[in-house]
Tab-separated table of C-alpha atoms in Angstrom:
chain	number	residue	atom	x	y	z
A	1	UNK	CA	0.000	0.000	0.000
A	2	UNK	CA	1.469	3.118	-0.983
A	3	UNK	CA	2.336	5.520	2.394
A	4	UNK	CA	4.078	9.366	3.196
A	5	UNK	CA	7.515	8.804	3.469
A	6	UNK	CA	9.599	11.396	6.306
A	7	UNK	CA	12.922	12.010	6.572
A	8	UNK	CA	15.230	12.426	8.920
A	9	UNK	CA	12.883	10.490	11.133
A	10	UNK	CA	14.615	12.415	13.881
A	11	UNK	CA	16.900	16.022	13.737
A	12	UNK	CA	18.747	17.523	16.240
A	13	UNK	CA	19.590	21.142	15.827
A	14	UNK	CA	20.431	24.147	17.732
A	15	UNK	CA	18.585	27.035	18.948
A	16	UNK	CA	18.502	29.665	15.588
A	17	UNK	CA	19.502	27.017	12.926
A	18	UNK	CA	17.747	26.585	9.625
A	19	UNK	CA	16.167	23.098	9.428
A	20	UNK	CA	14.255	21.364	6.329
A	21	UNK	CA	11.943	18.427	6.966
A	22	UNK	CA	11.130	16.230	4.122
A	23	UNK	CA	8.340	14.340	2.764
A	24	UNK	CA	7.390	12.366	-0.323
A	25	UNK	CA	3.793	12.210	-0.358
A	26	UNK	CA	1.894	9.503	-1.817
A	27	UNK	CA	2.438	9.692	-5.450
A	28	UNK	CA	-0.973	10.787	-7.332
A	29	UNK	CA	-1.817	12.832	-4.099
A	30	UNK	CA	-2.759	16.755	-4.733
A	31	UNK	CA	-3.229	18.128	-1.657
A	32	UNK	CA	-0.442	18.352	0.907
A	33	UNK	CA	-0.199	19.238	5.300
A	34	UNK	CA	2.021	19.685	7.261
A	35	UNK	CA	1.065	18.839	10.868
A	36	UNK	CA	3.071	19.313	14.112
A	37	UNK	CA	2.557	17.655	17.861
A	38	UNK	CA	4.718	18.682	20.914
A	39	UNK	CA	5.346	15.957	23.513
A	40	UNK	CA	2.276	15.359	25.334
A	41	UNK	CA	-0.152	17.635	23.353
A	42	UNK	CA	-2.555	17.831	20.336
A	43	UNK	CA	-1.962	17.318	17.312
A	44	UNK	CA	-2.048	20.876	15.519
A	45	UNK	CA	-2.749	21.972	11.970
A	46	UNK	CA	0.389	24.029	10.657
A	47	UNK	CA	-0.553	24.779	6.843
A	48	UNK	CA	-2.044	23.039	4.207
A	49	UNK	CA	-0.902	23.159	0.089
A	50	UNK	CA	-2.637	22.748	-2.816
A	51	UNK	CA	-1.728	23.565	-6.735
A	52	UNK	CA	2.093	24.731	-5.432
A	53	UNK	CA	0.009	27.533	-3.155
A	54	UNK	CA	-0.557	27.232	0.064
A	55	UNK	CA	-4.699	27.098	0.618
A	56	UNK	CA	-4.540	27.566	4.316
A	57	UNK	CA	-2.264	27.740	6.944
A	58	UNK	CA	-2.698	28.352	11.213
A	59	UNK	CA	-1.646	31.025	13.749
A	60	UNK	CA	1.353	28.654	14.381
A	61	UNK	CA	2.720	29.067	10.735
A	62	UNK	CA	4.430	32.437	11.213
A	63	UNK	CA	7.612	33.714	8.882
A	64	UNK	CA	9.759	31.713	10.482
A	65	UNK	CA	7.828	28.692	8.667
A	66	UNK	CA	7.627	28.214	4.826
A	67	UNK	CA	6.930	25.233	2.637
A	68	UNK	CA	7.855	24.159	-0.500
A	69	UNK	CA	7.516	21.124	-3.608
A	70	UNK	CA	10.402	21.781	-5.032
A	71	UNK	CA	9.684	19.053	-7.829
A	72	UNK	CA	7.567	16.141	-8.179
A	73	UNK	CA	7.935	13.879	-5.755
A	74	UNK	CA	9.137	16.023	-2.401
A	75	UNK	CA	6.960	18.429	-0.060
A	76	UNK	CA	9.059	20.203	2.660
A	77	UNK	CA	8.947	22.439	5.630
A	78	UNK	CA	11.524	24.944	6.542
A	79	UNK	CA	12.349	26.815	9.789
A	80	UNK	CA	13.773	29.802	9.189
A	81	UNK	CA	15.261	29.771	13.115
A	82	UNK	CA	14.858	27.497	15.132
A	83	UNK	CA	13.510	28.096	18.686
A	84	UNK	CA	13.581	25.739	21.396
A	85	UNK	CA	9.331	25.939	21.635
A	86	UNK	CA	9.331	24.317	17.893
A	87	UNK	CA	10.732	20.998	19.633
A	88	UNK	CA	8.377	18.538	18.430
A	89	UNK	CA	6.741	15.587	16.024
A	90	UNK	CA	6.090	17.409	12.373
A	91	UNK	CA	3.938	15.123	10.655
A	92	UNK	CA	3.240	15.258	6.938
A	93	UNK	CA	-0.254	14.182	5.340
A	94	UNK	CA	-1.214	14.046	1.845
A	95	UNK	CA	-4.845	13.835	0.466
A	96	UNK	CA	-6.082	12.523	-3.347
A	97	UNK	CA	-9.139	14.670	-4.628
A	98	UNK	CA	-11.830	15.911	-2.686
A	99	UNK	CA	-12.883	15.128	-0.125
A	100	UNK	CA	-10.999	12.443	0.639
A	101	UNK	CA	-8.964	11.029	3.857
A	102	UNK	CA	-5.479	12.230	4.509
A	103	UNK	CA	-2.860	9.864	4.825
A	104	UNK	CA	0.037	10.649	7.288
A	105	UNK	CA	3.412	10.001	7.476
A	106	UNK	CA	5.695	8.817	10.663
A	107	UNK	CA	6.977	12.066	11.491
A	108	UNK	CA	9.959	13.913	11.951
A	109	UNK	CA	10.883	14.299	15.727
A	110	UNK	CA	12.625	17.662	15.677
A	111	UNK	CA	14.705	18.517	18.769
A	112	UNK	CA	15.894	21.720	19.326
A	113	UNK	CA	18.516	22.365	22.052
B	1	UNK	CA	-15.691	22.549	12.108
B	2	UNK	CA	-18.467	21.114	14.872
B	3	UNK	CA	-16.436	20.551	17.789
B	4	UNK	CA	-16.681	16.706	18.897
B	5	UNK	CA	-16.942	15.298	22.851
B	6	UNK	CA	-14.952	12.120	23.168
B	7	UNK	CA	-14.369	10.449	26.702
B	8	UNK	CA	-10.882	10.624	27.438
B	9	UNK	CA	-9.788	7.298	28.184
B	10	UNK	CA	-11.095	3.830	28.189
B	11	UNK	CA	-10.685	0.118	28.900
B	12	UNK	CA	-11.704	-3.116	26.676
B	13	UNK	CA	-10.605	-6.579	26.833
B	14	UNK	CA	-8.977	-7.994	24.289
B	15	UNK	CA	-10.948	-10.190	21.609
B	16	UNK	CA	-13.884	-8.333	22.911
B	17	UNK	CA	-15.440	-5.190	20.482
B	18	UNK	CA	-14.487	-2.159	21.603
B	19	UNK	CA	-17.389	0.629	20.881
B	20	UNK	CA	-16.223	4.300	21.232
B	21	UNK	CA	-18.569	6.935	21.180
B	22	UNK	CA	-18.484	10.564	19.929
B	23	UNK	CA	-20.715	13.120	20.080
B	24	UNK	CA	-20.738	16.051	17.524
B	25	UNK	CA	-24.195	17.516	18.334
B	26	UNK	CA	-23.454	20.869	16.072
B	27	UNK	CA	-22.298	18.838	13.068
B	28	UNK	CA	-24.247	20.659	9.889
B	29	UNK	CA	-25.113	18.903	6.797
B	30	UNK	CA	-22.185	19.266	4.786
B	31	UNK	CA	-19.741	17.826	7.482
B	32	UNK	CA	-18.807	14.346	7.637
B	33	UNK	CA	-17.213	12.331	10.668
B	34	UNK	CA	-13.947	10.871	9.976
B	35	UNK	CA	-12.161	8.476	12.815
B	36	UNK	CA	-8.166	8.207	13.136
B	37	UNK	CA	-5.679	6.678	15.361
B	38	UNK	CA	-2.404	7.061	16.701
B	39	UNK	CA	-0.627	4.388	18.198
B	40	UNK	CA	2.660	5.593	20.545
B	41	UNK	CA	3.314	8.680	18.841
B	42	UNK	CA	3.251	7.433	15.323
B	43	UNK	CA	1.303	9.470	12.475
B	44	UNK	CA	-2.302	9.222	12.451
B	45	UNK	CA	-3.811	6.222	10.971
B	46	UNK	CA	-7.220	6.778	9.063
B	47	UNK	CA	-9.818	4.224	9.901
B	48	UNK	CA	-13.243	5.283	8.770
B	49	UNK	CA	-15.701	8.239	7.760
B	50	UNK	CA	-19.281	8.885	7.196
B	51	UNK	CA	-21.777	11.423	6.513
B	52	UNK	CA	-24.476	9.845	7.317
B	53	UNK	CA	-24.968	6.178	6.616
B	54	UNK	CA	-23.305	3.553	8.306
B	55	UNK	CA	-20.237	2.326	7.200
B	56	UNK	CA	-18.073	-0.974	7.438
B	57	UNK	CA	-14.671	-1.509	6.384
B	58	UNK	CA	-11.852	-4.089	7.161
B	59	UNK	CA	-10.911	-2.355	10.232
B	60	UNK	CA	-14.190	-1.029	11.623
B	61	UNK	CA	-17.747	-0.325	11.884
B	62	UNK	CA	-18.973	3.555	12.418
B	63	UNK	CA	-22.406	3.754	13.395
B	64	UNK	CA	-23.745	6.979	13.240
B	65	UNK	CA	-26.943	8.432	14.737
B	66	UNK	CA	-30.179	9.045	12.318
B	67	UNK	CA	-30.019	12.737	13.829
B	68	UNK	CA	-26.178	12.532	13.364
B	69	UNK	CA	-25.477	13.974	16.593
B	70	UNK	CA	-23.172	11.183	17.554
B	71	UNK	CA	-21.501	8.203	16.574
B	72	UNK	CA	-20.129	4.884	17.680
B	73	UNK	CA	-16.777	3.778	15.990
B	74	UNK	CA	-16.889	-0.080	16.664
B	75	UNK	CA	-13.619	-2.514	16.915
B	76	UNK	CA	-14.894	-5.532	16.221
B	77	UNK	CA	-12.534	-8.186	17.647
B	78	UNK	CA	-9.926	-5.623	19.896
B	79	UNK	CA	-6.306	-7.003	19.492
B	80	UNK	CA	-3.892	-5.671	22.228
B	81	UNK	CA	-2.585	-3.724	19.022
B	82	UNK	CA	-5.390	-2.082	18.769
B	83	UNK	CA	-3.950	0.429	21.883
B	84	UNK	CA	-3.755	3.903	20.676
B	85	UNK	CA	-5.458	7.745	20.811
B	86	UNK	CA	-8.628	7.383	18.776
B	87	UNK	CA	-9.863	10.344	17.253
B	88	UNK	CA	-13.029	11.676	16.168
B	89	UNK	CA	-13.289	14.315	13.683
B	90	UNK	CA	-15.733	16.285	11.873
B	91	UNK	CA	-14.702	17.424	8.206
B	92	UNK	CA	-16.118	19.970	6.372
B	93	UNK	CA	-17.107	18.645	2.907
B	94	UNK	CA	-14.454	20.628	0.548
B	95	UNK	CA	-11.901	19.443	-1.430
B	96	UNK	CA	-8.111	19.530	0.534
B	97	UNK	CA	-10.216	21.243	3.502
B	98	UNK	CA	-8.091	20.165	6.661
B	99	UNK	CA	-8.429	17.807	9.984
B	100	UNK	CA	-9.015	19.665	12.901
B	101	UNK	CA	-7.893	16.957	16.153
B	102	UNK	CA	-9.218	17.313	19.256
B	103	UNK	CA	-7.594	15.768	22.656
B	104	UNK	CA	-9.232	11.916	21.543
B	105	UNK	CA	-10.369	8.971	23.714
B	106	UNK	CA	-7.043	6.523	24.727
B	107	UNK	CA	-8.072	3.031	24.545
B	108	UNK	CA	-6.391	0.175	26.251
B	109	UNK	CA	-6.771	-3.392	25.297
B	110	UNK	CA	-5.793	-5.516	28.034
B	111	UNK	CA	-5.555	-9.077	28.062
């Protein structure tokens, strides 16, 4: 069964580094999330992408935060800075047409020290 | 999005079916009720969604109400696998719209 594929499945980076989280969506997939839990809490919408725009995106995706597909295949998520509060799962989810379910990935566990 | 009431945590024994409610008592026409999982941290698993019939796939069963004010997501045979956050979530119908999670009812199967 085809799935999200995230990598590094874990990145360790200091405080006011640039990081890029990366994701290969499922391959006829249009629509594309990004999705991010700290430890212990809910999992939160970040931004959602759709025809190389983003459609919508939360209160948490501030400049600091931008997202590309850079070609074909990949989807990623940049910090700009890093801050130790962005410590946390980033999950990436892709959708076909419509209505349809979103499929996740396993996550990147991003810690910042 | 309707907001949806889940009880936060809950037993079942295993090979028993585990029935987990939700209630979504604003839900509006055009929103359906999806169900996910999340097993230790993992990414969400889909399971199942309705609007408003019932609906039956190889993982599940989700009952929902004739006023569609709640739901029942039914495990039909729990498997100690079968531990994780279950969510219940109410989608608006639009293409790519997003899924909103809420805090989710954790399930343990015990032996």
């Amino acid at each position: 069964e085809p799935e999200v594929t995230q990598t590094p499945s874990h990145q360790v980076t200091q405080m006011g580094q640039e990081v890029i989280l990366r994701c290969v969506p499922i391959s006829n997939h249009l629509y594309f999330y990004w999705y991010r839990q700290i430890l212990g809490q809910k999992v939160e919408f970040l931004v959602s992408f759709y025809n190389n725009e983003i459609s919508e995106k939360s209160e948490i995706f501030d400049d600091q935060f931008s997202v590309e597909r850079p070609d074909g295949s990949n989807f990623t998520l940049k910090i700009r800075s890093t801050k130790l509060e962005d410590s946390a799962m980033y999950f990436c989810a892709s959708a076909s047409v419509g209505n349809s379910p979103l499929h996740f990935g396993n996550g990147t566990r991003l810690t910042v020290t | 999005d309707a907001k949806t009431t889940q009880p936060p945590s809950m037993d079942c024994a295993e090979g028993r079916a585990a029935n987990l409610p939700c209630n979504h008592s604003t839900i509006s026409g055009n929103e359906y009720v999806y169900w996910y999982r999340q097993i230790h941290s993992q990414g969400p698993q889909y399971i199942i969604h309705g609007l408003k019939n019932n609906e039956t796939n190889e993982m599940a069963s989700l009952i929902i109400t004739e006023d569609r004010k709640s739901s029942t997501l039914i495990l039909p045979h729990a498997t100690l696998r079968d531990t994780a956050v279950y969510y219940c979530i109410v989608r608006v119908k639009a293409a790519g719209n997003k899924l909103t999670f809420g805090g989710g009812t954790r399930v343990l199967v015990k032996p």
